[in-house]
PDB file of C-alpha atoms and ligand atoms in Angstrom:
ATOM      1  CA  MET A   1      -0.075  -0.043   0.036  1.00 47.00           C
ATOM      2  CA  ALA A   2       1.346   3.287  -0.903  1.00 46.00           C
ATOM      3  CA  SER A   3       1.006   5.608   2.083  1.00 46.00           C
ATOM      4  CA  LYS A   4       2.397   8.881   1.632  1.00 48.00           C
ATOM      5  CA  ARG A   5       4.017  10.384   4.613  1.00 46.00           C
ATOM      6  CA  SER A   6       2.248  13.547   5.525  1.00 43.00           C
ATOM      7  CA  ARG A   7       4.289  16.591   6.048  1.00 43.00           C
ATOM      8  CA  ARG A   8       5.550  17.342   9.517  1.00 45.00           C
ATOM      9  CA  HIS A   9       3.248  19.708  11.387  1.00 45.00           C
ATOM     10  CA  GLU A  10       3.905  21.383  14.672  1.00 47.00           C
ATOM     11  CA  ALA A  11       1.695  19.659  17.031  1.00 52.00           C
ATOM     12  CA  ASP A  12      -0.396  21.983  19.258  1.00 68.00           C
ATOM     13  CA  SER A  13      -0.594  21.703  22.958  1.00 82.00           C
ATOM     14  CA  PHE A  14      -4.291  21.560  24.005  1.00 86.00           C
ATOM     15  CA  THR A  15      -6.827  21.375  26.686  1.00 91.00           C
ATOM     16  CA  CYS A  16      -8.770  18.076  26.539  1.00 94.00           C
ATOM     17  CA  ILE A  17     -12.327  18.859  25.809  1.00 93.00           C
ATOM     18  CA  HIS A  18     -13.414  15.882  27.853  1.00 96.00           C
ATOM     19  CA  CYS A  19     -11.544  15.876  31.101  1.00 97.00           C
ATOM     20  CA  GLY A  20     -10.077  19.439  30.958  1.00 96.00           C
ATOM     21  CA  GLN A  21      -6.541  18.412  31.425  1.00 95.00           C
ATOM     22  CA  TYR A  22      -3.785  20.510  29.825  1.00 92.00           C
ATOM     23  CA  VAL A  23      -1.963  18.353  27.342  1.00 89.00           C
ATOM     24  CA  ASP A  24       1.484  18.972  26.169  1.00 83.00           C
ATOM     25  CA  ALA A  25       1.991  18.463  22.607  1.00 77.00           C
ATOM     26  CA  ARG A  26       5.270  16.630  23.101  1.00 74.00           C
ATOM     27  CA  SER A  27       4.856  12.856  23.702  1.00 68.00           C
ATOM     28  CA  TYR A  28       6.826   9.723  23.386  1.00 63.00           C
ATOM     29  CA  GLY A  29       6.292   7.182  20.379  1.00 58.00           C
ATOM     30  CA  THR A  30       3.983   9.309  18.321  1.00 59.00           C
ATOM     31  CA  ARG A  31       4.533  12.362  16.031  1.00 65.00           C
ATOM     32  CA  HIS A  32       0.982  13.694  16.267  1.00 69.00           C
ATOM     33  CA  ARG A  33      -0.721  13.728  19.590  1.00 81.00           C
ATOM     34  CA  ASN A  34      -4.153  13.133  18.784  1.00 85.00           C
ATOM     35  CA  HIS A  35      -5.838  12.158  21.997  1.00 93.00           C
ATOM     36  CA  CYS A  36      -5.607  12.915  25.774  1.00 95.00           C
ATOM     37  CA  PRO A  37      -3.112  10.802  27.677  1.00 95.00           C
ATOM     38  CA  TYR A  38      -5.337  10.988  30.757  1.00 96.00           C
ATOM     39  CA  CYS A  39      -8.744  10.011  29.538  1.00 97.00           C
ATOM     40  CA  LEU A  40      -7.879   8.878  26.038  1.00 97.00           C
ATOM     41  CA  TRP A  41     -10.672  11.001  24.366  1.00 97.00           C
ATOM     42  CA  SER A  42      -9.798  12.631  21.170  1.00 95.00           C
ATOM     43  CA  ARG A  43     -11.342  15.241  19.022  1.00 93.00           C
ATOM     44  CA  HIS A  44     -12.310  14.995  15.312  1.00 95.00           C
ATOM     45  CA  VAL A  45      -9.940  17.516  13.645  1.00 91.00           C
ATOM     46  CA  ASP A  46      -8.156  15.393  11.127  1.00 87.00           C
ATOM     47  CA  GLU A  47      -9.101  13.725   7.900  1.00 87.00           C
ATOM     48  CA  SER A  48      -5.785  12.016   7.646  1.00 83.00           C
ATOM     49  CA  PRO A  49      -3.520  11.889  10.669  1.00 76.00           C
ATOM     50  CA  GLY A  50      -2.151  15.393  11.529  1.00 77.00           C
ATOM     51  CA  ASP A  51      -3.779  17.241   8.624  1.00 86.00           C
ATOM     52  CA  ARG A  52      -6.292  19.267  10.790  1.00 86.00           C
ATOM     53  CA  ARG A  53      -8.607  19.342   7.736  1.00 91.00           C
ATOM     54  CA  SER A  54     -11.820  18.005   9.368  1.00 93.00           C
ATOM     55  CA  ALA A  55     -14.680  20.540   9.938  1.00 93.00           C
ATOM     56  CA  CYS A  56     -16.409  18.287  12.393  1.00 96.00           C
ATOM     57  CA  GLY A  57     -14.552  19.074  15.656  1.00 94.00           C
ATOM     58  CA  ALA A  58     -16.740  16.823  17.840  1.00 96.00           C
ATOM     59  CA  LYS A  59     -15.506  14.633  20.715  1.00 97.00           C
ATOM     60  CA  MET A  60     -14.214  11.193  19.766  1.00 97.00           C
ATOM     61  CA  GLN A  61     -15.045   8.551  22.547  1.00 98.00           C
ATOM     62  CA  PRO A  62     -12.264   5.790  22.963  1.00 98.00           C
ATOM     63  CA  ILE A  63     -14.360   2.589  22.393  1.00 97.00           C
ATOM     64  CA  GLY A  64     -11.703  -0.054  22.340  1.00 96.00           C
ATOM     65  CA  ILE A  65      -8.282  -1.236  21.712  1.00 96.00           C
ATOM     66  CA  GLU A  66      -6.871  -2.884  18.489  1.00 96.00           C
ATOM     67  CA  THR A  67      -3.766  -5.052  18.997  1.00 95.00           C
ATOM     68  CA  LYS A  68      -1.404  -6.044  16.300  1.00 94.00           C
ATOM     69  CA  ASP A  69       0.614  -9.252  16.097  1.00 95.00           C
ATOM     70  CA  ASP A  70       3.811  -7.429  17.069  1.00 94.00           C
ATOM     71  CA  GLY A  71       2.016  -6.264  20.181  1.00 91.00           C
ATOM     72  CA  GLU A  72       1.386  -2.631  19.240  1.00 93.00           C
ATOM     73  CA  TRP A  73      -1.803  -1.245  20.609  1.00 95.00           C
ATOM     74  CA  SER A  74      -4.072   1.342  19.021  1.00 95.00           C
ATOM     75  CA  ILE A  75      -7.196   3.028  20.266  1.00 96.00           C
ATOM     76  CA  ILE A  76     -10.314   2.932  18.384  1.00 97.00           C
ATOM     77  CA  HIS A  77     -12.174   6.248  18.554  1.00 97.00           C
ATOM     78  CA  ARG A  78     -15.671   6.856  17.450  1.00 98.00           C
ATOM     79  CA  CYS A  79     -16.793  10.585  16.761  1.00 97.00           C
ATOM     80  CA  THR A  80     -19.802  11.397  18.883  1.00 98.00           C
ATOM     81  CA  GLY A  81     -20.627  14.071  16.084  1.00 97.00           C
ATOM     82  CA  CYS A  82     -20.477  12.388  12.821  1.00 97.00           C
ATOM     83  CA  GLY A  83     -19.922   8.737  13.788  1.00 97.00           C
ATOM     84  CA  VAL A  84     -16.754   8.132  11.963  1.00 96.00           C
ATOM     85  CA  ILE A  85     -14.354   5.606  13.488  1.00 96.00           C
ATOM     86  CA  LYS A  86     -10.641   6.157  13.628  1.00 94.00           C
ATOM     87  CA  VAL A  87      -7.818   4.046  14.901  1.00 93.00           C
ATOM     88  CA  ASN A  88      -4.919   5.865  16.701  1.00 91.00           C
ATOM     89  CA  ARG A  89      -1.663   4.362  17.865  1.00 90.00           C
ATOM     90  CA  ILE A  90      -1.240   4.844  21.541  1.00 92.00           C
ATOM     91  CA  ALA A  91       1.435   7.329  22.799  1.00 90.00           C
ATOM     92  CA  GLY A  92       4.204   6.344  25.252  1.00 88.00           C
ATOM     93  CA  ASP A  93       2.693   8.413  28.043  1.00 90.00           C
ATOM     94  CA  ASP A  94      -0.948   7.294  27.726  1.00 94.00           C
ATOM     95  CA  ARG A  95      -2.155   6.358  31.178  1.00 96.00           C
ATOM     96  CA  GLU A  96      -1.881   2.595  31.644  1.00 96.00           C
ATOM     97  CA  LEU A  97      -4.802   2.631  33.810  1.00 96.00           C
ATOM     98  CA  ALA A  98      -7.056   4.303  31.369  1.00 97.00           C
ATOM     99  CA  LEU A  99      -5.823   1.900  28.733  1.00 97.00           C
ATOM    100  CA  LEU A 100      -6.640  -1.102  30.924  1.00 96.00           C
ATOM    101  CA  GLN A 101     -10.143   0.326  31.751  1.00 95.00           C
ATOM    102  CA  LEU A 102     -10.831   0.522  28.107  1.00 95.00           C
ATOM    103  CA  VAL A 103      -9.833  -3.090  27.707  1.00 94.00           C
ATOM    104  CA  LEU A 104     -11.617  -4.392  30.693  1.00 95.00           C
ATOM    105  CA  LYS A 105     -14.725  -2.471  30.251  1.00 92.00           C
ATOM    106  CA  PRO A 106     -16.577  -5.169  28.107  1.00 91.00           C
ATOM    107  CA  LEU A 107     -15.433  -7.940  30.351  1.00 89.00           C
ATOM    108  CA  SER A 108     -16.982  -6.012  33.526  1.00 90.00           C
ATOM    109  CA  ASN A 109     -20.292  -6.159  31.841  1.00 89.00           C
ATOM    110  CA  PRO A 110     -20.629  -9.282  29.640  1.00 89.00           C
ATOM    111  CA  PRO A 111     -23.799  -9.865  27.683  1.00 90.00           C
ATOM    112  CA  PHE A 112     -23.938 -13.454  28.859  1.00 86.00           C
ATOM    113  CA  PRO A 113     -23.263 -15.051  32.167  1.00 85.00           C
ATOM    114  CA  LEU A 114     -19.470 -15.955  32.533  1.00 81.00           C
ATOM    115  CA  ASP A 115     -20.090 -18.867  34.956  1.00 83.00           C
ATOM    116  CA  HIS A 116     -21.827 -20.889  31.993  1.00 78.00           C
ATOM    117  CA  LEU A 117     -18.822 -20.901  29.779  1.00 75.00           C
ATOM    118  CA  PRO A 118     -17.413 -24.302  28.907  1.00 77.00           C
ATOM    119  CA  VAL A 119     -13.859 -24.668  30.384  1.00 70.00           C
TER     120      VAL A 119
HETATM  121 ZN1  LIG B 201      -8.811  14.062  28.741  1.00 75.61          ZN
HETATM  122 ZN1  LIG B 202     -16.771  13.872  13.450  1.00 75.61          ZN
END
C-alpha cells in the first residue's frame, strides 16, 4: 500500500475537551498527539492523521483497543458528532490505567453469564 508520509506539522498543545487536563504536544512514540493521555478522548480535527482538515470538531470517544501481532496497541475512537471510526496508535505516556479500563470495560459487563462458559 502506498502511504504518503504527511508533512511534519507542529503539534499544538491543547486542553482536553473531555477531562479538561492541559496536554503538552510533546509525547513519546507518536508524532501527532491526537488524544488525551489522561482520559484517551480525542477530537475530530483530522481527515488524515495530522492534517487538521476536518470541519467536524466533535469529541471522539475511545471505544476499544486494537492489537497487532507485534504487540502494538491502538485506540479505536468513534466520533460523537459524525460517527466516523478512527484508529490511533497509543502514545508512550498514555495512562496505563485508562488503557486497561478500556480493555476491561466489556469484560466487566458481559452480555452473557460468565459462569456458564465451557472450560
Ligand atoms: Zn482528557
Ligand atoms: Zn466527526
